[in-house]
Short mmCIF file of C-alpha atoms in Angstrom, two decimals:
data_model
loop_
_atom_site.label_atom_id
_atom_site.label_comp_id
_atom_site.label_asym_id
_atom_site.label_seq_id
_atom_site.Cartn_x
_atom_site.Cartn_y
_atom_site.Cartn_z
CA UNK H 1 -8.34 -12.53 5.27
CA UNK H 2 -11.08 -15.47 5.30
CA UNK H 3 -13.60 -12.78 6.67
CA UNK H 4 -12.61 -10.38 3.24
CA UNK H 5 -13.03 -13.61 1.20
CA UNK H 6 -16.32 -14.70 2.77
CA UNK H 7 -18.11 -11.35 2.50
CA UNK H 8 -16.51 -10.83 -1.43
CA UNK H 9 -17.90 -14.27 -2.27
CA UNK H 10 -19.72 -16.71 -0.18
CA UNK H 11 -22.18 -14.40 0.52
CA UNK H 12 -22.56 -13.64 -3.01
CA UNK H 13 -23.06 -16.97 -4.35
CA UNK H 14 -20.19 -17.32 -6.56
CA UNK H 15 -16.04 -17.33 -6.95
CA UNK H 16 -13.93 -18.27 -3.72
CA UNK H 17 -16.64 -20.29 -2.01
CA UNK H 18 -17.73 -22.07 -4.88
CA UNK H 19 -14.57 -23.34 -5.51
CA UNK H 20 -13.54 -23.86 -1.50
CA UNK H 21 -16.42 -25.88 -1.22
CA UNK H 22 -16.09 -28.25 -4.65
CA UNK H 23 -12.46 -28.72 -4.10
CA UNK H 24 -13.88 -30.11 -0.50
CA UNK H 25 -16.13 -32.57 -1.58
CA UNK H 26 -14.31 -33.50 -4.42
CA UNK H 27 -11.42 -34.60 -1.95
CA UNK H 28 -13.68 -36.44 0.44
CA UNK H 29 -15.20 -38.13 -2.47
CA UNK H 30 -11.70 -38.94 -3.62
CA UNK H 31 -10.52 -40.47 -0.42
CA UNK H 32 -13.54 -42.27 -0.06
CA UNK H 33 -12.75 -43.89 -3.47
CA UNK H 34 -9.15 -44.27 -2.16
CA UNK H 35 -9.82 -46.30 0.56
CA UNK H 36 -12.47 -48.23 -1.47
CA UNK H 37 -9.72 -49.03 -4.14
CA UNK H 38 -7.07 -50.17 -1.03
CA UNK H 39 -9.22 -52.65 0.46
CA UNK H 40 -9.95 -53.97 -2.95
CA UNK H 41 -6.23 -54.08 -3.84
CA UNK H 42 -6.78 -52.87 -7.55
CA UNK H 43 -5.79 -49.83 -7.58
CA UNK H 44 -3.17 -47.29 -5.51
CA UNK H 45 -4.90 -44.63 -3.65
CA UNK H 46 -3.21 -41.62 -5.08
CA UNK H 47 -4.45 -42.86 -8.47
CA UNK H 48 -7.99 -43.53 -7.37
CA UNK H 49 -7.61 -39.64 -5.46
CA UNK H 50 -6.42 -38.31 -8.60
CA UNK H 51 -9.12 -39.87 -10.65
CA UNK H 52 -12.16 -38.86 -8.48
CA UNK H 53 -11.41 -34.85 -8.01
CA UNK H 54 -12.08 -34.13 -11.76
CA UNK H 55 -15.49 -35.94 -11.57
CA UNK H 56 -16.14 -34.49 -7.94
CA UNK H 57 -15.42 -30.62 -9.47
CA UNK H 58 -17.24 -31.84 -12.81
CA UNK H 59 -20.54 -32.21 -11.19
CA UNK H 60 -19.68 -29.64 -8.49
CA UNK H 61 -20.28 -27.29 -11.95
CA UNK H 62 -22.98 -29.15 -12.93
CA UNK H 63 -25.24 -28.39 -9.65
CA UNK H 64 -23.82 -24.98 -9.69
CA UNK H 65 -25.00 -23.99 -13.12
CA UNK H 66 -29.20 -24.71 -12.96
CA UNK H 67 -29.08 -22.72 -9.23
CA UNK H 68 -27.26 -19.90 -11.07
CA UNK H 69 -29.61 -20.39 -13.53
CA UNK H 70 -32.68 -19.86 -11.70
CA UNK H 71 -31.01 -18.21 -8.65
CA UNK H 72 -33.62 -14.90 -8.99
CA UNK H 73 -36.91 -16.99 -9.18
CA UNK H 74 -35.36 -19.44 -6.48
CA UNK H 75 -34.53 -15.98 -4.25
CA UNK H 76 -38.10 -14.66 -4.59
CA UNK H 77 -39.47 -18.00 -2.91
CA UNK H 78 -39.77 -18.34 1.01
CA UNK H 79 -36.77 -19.74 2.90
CA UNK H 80 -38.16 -23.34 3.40
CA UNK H 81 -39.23 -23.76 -0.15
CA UNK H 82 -36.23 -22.14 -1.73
CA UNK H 83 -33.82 -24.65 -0.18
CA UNK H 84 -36.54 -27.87 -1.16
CA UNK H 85 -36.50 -26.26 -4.61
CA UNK H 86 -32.24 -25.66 -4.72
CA UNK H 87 -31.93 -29.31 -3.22
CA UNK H 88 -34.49 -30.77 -5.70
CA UNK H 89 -32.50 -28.71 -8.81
CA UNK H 90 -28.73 -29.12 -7.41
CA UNK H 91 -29.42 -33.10 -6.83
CA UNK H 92 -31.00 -34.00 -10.12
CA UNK H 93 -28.17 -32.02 -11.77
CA UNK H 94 -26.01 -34.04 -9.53
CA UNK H 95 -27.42 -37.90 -9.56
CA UNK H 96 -28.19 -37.08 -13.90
CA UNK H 97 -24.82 -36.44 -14.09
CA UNK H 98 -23.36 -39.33 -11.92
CA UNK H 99 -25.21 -41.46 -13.96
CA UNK H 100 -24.24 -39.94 -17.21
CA UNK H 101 -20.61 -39.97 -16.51
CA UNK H 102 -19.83 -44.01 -16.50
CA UNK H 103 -21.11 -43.90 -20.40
CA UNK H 104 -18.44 -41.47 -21.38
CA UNK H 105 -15.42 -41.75 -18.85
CA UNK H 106 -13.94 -44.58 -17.52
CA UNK H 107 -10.71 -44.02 -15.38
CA UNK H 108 -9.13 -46.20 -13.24
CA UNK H 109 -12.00 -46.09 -10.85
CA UNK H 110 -14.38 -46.47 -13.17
CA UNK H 111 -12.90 -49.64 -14.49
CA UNK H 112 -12.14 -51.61 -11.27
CA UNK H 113 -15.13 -50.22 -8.77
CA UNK H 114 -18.77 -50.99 -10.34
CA UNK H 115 -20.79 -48.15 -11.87
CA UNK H 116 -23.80 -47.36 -13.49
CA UNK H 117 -25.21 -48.44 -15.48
CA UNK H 118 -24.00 -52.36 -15.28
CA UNK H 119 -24.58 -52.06 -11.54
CA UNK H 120 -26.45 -48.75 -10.27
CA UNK H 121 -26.91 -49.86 -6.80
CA UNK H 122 -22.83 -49.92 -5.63
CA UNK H 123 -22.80 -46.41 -7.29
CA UNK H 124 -25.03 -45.49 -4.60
CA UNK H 125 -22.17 -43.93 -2.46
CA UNK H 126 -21.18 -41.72 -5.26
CA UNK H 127 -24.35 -40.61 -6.18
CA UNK H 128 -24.79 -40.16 -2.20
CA UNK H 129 -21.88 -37.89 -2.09
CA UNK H 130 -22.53 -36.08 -5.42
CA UNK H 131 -26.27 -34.98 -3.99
CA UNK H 132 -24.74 -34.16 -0.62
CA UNK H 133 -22.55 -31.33 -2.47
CA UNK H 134 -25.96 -30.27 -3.78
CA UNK H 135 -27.33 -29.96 -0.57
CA UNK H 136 -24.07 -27.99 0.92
CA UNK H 137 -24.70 -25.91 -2.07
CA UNK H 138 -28.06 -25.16 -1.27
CA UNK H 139 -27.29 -24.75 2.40
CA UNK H 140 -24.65 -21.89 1.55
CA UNK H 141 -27.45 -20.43 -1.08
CA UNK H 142 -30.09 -20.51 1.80
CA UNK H 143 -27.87 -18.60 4.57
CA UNK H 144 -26.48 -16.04 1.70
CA UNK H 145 -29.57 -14.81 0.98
CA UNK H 146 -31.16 -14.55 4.28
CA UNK H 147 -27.59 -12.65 5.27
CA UNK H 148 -28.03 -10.70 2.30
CA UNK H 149 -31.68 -9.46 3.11
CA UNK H 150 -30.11 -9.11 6.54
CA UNK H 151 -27.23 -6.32 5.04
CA UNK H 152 -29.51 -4.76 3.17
CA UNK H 153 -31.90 -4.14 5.86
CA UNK H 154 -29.08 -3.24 8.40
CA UNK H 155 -27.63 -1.05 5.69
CA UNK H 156 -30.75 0.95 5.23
CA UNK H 157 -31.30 1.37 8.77
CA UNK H 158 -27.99 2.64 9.28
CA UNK H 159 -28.85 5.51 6.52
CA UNK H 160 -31.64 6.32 8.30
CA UNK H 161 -29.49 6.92 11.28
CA UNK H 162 -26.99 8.85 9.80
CA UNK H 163 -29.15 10.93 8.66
CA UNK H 164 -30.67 11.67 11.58
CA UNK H 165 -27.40 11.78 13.65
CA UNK H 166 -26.66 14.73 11.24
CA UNK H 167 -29.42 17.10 11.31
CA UNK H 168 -32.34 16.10 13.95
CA UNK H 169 -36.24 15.89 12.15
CA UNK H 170 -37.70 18.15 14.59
CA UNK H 171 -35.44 20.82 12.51
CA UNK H 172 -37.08 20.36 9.19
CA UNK H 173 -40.46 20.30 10.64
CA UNK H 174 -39.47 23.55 12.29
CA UNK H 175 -38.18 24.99 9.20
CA UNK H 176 -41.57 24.01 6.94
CA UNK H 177 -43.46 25.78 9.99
CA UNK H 178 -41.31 28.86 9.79
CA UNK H 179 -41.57 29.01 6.54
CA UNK H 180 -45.34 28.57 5.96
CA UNK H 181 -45.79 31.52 8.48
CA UNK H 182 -43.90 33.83 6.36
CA UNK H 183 -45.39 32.95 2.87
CA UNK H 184 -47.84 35.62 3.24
CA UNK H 185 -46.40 38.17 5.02
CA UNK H 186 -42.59 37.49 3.89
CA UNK H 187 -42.30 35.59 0.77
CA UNK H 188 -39.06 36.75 -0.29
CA UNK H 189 -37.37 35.46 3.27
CA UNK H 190 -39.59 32.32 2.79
CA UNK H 191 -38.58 31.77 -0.62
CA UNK H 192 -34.49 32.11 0.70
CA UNK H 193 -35.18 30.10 3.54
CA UNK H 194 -36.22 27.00 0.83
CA UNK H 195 -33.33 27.37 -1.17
CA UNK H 196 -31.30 27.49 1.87
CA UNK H 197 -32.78 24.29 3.08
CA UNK H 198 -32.32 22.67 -0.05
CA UNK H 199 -28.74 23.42 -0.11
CA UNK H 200 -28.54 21.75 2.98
CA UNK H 201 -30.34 18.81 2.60
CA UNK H 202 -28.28 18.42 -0.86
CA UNK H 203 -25.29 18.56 0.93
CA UNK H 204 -26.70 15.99 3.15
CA UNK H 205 -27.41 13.64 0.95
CA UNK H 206 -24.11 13.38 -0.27
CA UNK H 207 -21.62 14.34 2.66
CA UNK H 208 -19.66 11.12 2.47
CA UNK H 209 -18.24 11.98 -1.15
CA UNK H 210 -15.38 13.85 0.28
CA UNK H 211 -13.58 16.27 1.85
CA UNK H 212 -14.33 20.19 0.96
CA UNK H 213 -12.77 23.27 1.50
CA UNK H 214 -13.69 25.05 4.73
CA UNK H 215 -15.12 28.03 2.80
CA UNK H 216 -17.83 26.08 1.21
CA UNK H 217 -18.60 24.30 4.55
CA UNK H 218 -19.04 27.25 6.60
CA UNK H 219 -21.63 28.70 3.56
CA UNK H 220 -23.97 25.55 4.49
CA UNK H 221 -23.29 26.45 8.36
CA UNK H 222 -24.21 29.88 7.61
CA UNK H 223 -27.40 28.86 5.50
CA UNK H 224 -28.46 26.36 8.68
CA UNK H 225 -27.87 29.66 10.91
CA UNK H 226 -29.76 32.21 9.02
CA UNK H 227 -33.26 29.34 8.95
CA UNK H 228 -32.67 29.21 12.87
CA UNK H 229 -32.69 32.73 13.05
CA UNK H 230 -35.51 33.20 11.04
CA UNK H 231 -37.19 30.72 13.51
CA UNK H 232 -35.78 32.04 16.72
CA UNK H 233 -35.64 35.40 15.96
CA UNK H 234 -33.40 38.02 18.29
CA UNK H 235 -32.64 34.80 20.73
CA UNK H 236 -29.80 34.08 18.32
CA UNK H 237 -26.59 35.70 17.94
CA UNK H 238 -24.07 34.21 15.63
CA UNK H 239 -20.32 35.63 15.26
CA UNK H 240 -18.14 34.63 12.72
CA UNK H 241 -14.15 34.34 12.83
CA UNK H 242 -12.80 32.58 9.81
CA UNK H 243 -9.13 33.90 9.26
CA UNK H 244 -8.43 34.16 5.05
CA UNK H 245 -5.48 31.36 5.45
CA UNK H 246 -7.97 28.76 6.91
CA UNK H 247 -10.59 29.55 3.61
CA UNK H 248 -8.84 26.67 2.02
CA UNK H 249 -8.48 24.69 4.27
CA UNK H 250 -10.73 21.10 3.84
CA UNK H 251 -12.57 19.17 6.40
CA UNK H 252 -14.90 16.34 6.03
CA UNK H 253 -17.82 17.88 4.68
CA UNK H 254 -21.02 18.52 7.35
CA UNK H 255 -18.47 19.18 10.07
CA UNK H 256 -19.43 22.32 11.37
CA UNK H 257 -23.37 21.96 10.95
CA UNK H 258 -23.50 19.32 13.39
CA UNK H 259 -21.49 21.12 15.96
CA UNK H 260 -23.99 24.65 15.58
CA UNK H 261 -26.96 22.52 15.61
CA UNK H 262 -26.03 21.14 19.00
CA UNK H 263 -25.36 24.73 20.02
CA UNK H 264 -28.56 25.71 19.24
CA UNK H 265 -30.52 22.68 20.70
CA UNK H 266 -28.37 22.92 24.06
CA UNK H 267 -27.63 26.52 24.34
CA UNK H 268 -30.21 28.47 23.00
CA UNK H 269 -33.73 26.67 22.44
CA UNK H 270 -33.79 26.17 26.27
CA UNK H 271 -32.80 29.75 26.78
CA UNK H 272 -35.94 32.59 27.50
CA UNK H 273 -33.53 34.98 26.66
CA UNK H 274 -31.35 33.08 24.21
CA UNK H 275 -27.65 34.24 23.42
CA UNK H 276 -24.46 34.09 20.94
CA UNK H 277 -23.01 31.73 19.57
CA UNK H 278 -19.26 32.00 17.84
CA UNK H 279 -17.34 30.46 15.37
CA UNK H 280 -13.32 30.89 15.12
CA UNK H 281 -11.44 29.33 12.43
CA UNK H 282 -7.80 29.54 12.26
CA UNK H 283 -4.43 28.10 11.42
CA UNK H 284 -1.38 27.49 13.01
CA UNK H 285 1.77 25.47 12.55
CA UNK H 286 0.17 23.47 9.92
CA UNK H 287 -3.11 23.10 12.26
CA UNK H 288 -6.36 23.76 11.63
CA UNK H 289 -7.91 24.84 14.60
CA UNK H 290 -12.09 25.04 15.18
CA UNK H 291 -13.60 26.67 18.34
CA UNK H 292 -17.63 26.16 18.36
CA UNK H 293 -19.19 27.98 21.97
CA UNK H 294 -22.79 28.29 22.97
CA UNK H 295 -24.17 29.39 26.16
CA UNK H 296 -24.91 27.48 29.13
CA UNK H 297 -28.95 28.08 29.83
CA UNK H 298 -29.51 28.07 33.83
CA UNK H 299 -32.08 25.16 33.97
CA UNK H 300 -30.47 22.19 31.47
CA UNK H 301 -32.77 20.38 29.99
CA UNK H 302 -32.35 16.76 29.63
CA UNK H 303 -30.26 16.75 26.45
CA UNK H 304 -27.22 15.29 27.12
CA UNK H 305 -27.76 12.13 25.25
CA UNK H 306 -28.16 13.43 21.74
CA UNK H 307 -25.39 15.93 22.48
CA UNK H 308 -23.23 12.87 22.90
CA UNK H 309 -23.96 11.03 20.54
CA UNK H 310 -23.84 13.77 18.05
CA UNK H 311 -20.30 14.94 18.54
CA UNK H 312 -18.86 10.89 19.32
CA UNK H 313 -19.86 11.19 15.37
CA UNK H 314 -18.44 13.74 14.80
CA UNK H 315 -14.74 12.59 16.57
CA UNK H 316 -15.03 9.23 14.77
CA UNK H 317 -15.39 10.89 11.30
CA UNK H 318 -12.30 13.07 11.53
CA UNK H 319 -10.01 10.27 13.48
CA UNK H 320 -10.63 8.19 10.09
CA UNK H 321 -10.23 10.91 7.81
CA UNK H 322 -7.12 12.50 9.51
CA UNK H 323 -5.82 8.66 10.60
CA UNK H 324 -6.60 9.46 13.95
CA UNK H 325 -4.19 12.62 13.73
CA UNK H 326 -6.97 14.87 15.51
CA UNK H 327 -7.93 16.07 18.47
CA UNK H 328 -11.74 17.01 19.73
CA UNK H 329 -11.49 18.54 23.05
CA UNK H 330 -15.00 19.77 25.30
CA UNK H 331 -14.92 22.06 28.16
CA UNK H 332 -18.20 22.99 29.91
CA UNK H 333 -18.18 25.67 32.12
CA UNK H 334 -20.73 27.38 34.08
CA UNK H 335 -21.50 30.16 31.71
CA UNK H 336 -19.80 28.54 28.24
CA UNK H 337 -20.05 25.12 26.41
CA UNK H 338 -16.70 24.97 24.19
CA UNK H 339 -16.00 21.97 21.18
CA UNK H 340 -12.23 22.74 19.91
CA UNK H 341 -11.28 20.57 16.72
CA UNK H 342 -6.88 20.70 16.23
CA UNK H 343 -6.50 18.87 12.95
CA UNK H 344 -3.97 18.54 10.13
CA UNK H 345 -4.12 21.60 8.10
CA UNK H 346 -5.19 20.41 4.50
CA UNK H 347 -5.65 21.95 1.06
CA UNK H 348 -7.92 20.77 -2.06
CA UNK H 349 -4.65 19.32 -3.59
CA UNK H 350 -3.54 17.29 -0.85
CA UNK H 351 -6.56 16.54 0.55
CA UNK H 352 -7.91 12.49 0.63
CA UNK H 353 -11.10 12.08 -1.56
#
């Protein structure tokens, strides 16, 4: 729960942490004042404690407000002079407003323990403790926005990844080569094998919207096998078996494209001859089941890696969609690489967007 909290606000500069950290120093600065009222016998702790939190949250606010204030100019500056230039705003905030507060409000404190401005000097404490909060202020400011140049960063890295983790560069490179050799002597295939990447990369862009049916998902797998067959050529075979009751059926979307672009990378790019690779989609007993196979070339390349990484994606995608009711199973054989998906068989309607 304090992790949810501390993400939501600390590291956003406002709300929970704010107020965690005012009520904090406004306490201390209370019980300091509590124990200087004991020893001077003139006034009961709790009172003293009850008097000093208002003040304490009062300038709390005060420190808070300027570094709002200028929190995007302050954010633009280097770490070492942001936090001189939040420490310099949060404690004149702070020490203008200790000063500024014996003219207008005199509690029980106030009235017993010395203050500005009949006696700045024993106010020194206060003031201490009011610029301190300023400092923890500017402390919590300095760390949340290196960790939020930090998330940022890490977030568009992780992008980056994904994307890549879903369809490998070296096949868009491919694809712009293919295509560029056909322009002249086949622009209408070169002209389909565009709008087929498009489609793909469109669907890319936005595959973690939701699920979709698994008709439209195995129309981007076909598009992604007709521009490898355009660049392999006869080396690729592709055999469809989608049964009408699984048409319906959703699945999170770029599920399938994944699984025939390993097939191809594995099975048939290291393969003189090439081969065929099939697709059967069915359903039973309110199961959706997915078979992906791809030949086994004789001399493996050293792929394995990528292939791993590539369907551990994959599993972890459907075990949070489905709530981990799935099941990814792999069988190699000598002749055969088989990827079987058994998952809960889902319409639009039901579906979880």
């Amino acid at each position: 729960m304090f992790r949810i909290l501390r993400k939501r606000y600390l590291l956003r500069f406002k709300g929970i942490g704010i107020l965690s950290q005012t009520t904090f120093v406004a306490v201390m600065l209370g019980l300091v004042n509590a124990l200087a009222a004991y020893r001077s016998l003139s006034v009961e702790p709790v009172l003293a404690l009850a008097d000093t939190v208002p003040a304490a949250l009062a300038v709390a606010a005060v420190s808070y407000l300027p570094l709002r204030l200028f929190y995007r100019s302050i954010q633009r500056q280097p770490l070492i002079s942001a936090l001189v230039l939040s420490l310099l705003i949060a404690g004149a905030a702070a020490y203008l407003f200790a000063m500024g507060i014996g003219s207008y409000y005199r509690g029980p404190i106030f009235t017993t323990l010395p203050w500005p401005p009949d006696n700045p000097s024993s106010a020194s404490l206060e003031i201490a403790l009011m610029t301190l909060f300023g400092y923890a202020l500017v402390i919590q400011y300095a760390v949340s926005t290196r960790r939020e140049r930090m998330a940022r960063r890490r977030n568009t890295s992780n992008r980056l990844k994904a994307l890549q983790a879903r369809i490998r560069p070296h096949f868009f490179f491919n694809t712009l080569n293919s295509v560029a050799s056909l322009i002249r002597t086949d622009p209408e295939s070169a002209e389909k094998a565009i709008e087929d990447l498009a489609d793909i990369f469109r669907v890319v862009i936005r595959a973690d919207r939701k699920l979709v049916s698994l008709a439209d998902e195995v129309e981007i797998a076909r598009q992604y096998m007709n521009i490898e067959q355009l660049r392999l050529g006869d080396r690729l075979v592709v055999e469809w078996h989608i049964s009408p009751e699984a048409q319906n059926a959703t699945i999170p979307s770029l599920t399938l494209q994944p699984l025939l672009e390993n097939a191809v990378y594995h099975g048939i790019e290291p393969s003189m001859s090439g081969g065929v690779i099939t697709i059967d989609c069915s359903c039973e007993d309110d199961r959706l089941h997915i078979l992906v196979t791809n030949p086994v070339p004789e001399l493996r390349p050293a792929r394995e890696q990528g292939n791993n990484v590539a369907l551990k994606n994959i599993r972890e995608r459907l075990r949070r969609q489905f709530d981990g009711d799935v099941k990814i199973n792999i069988r190699n054989t000598r002749e055969r690489f088989n990827v079987s998906i058994d998952a809960p068989l889902q319409h639009a309607r039901r579906a979880k967007s």
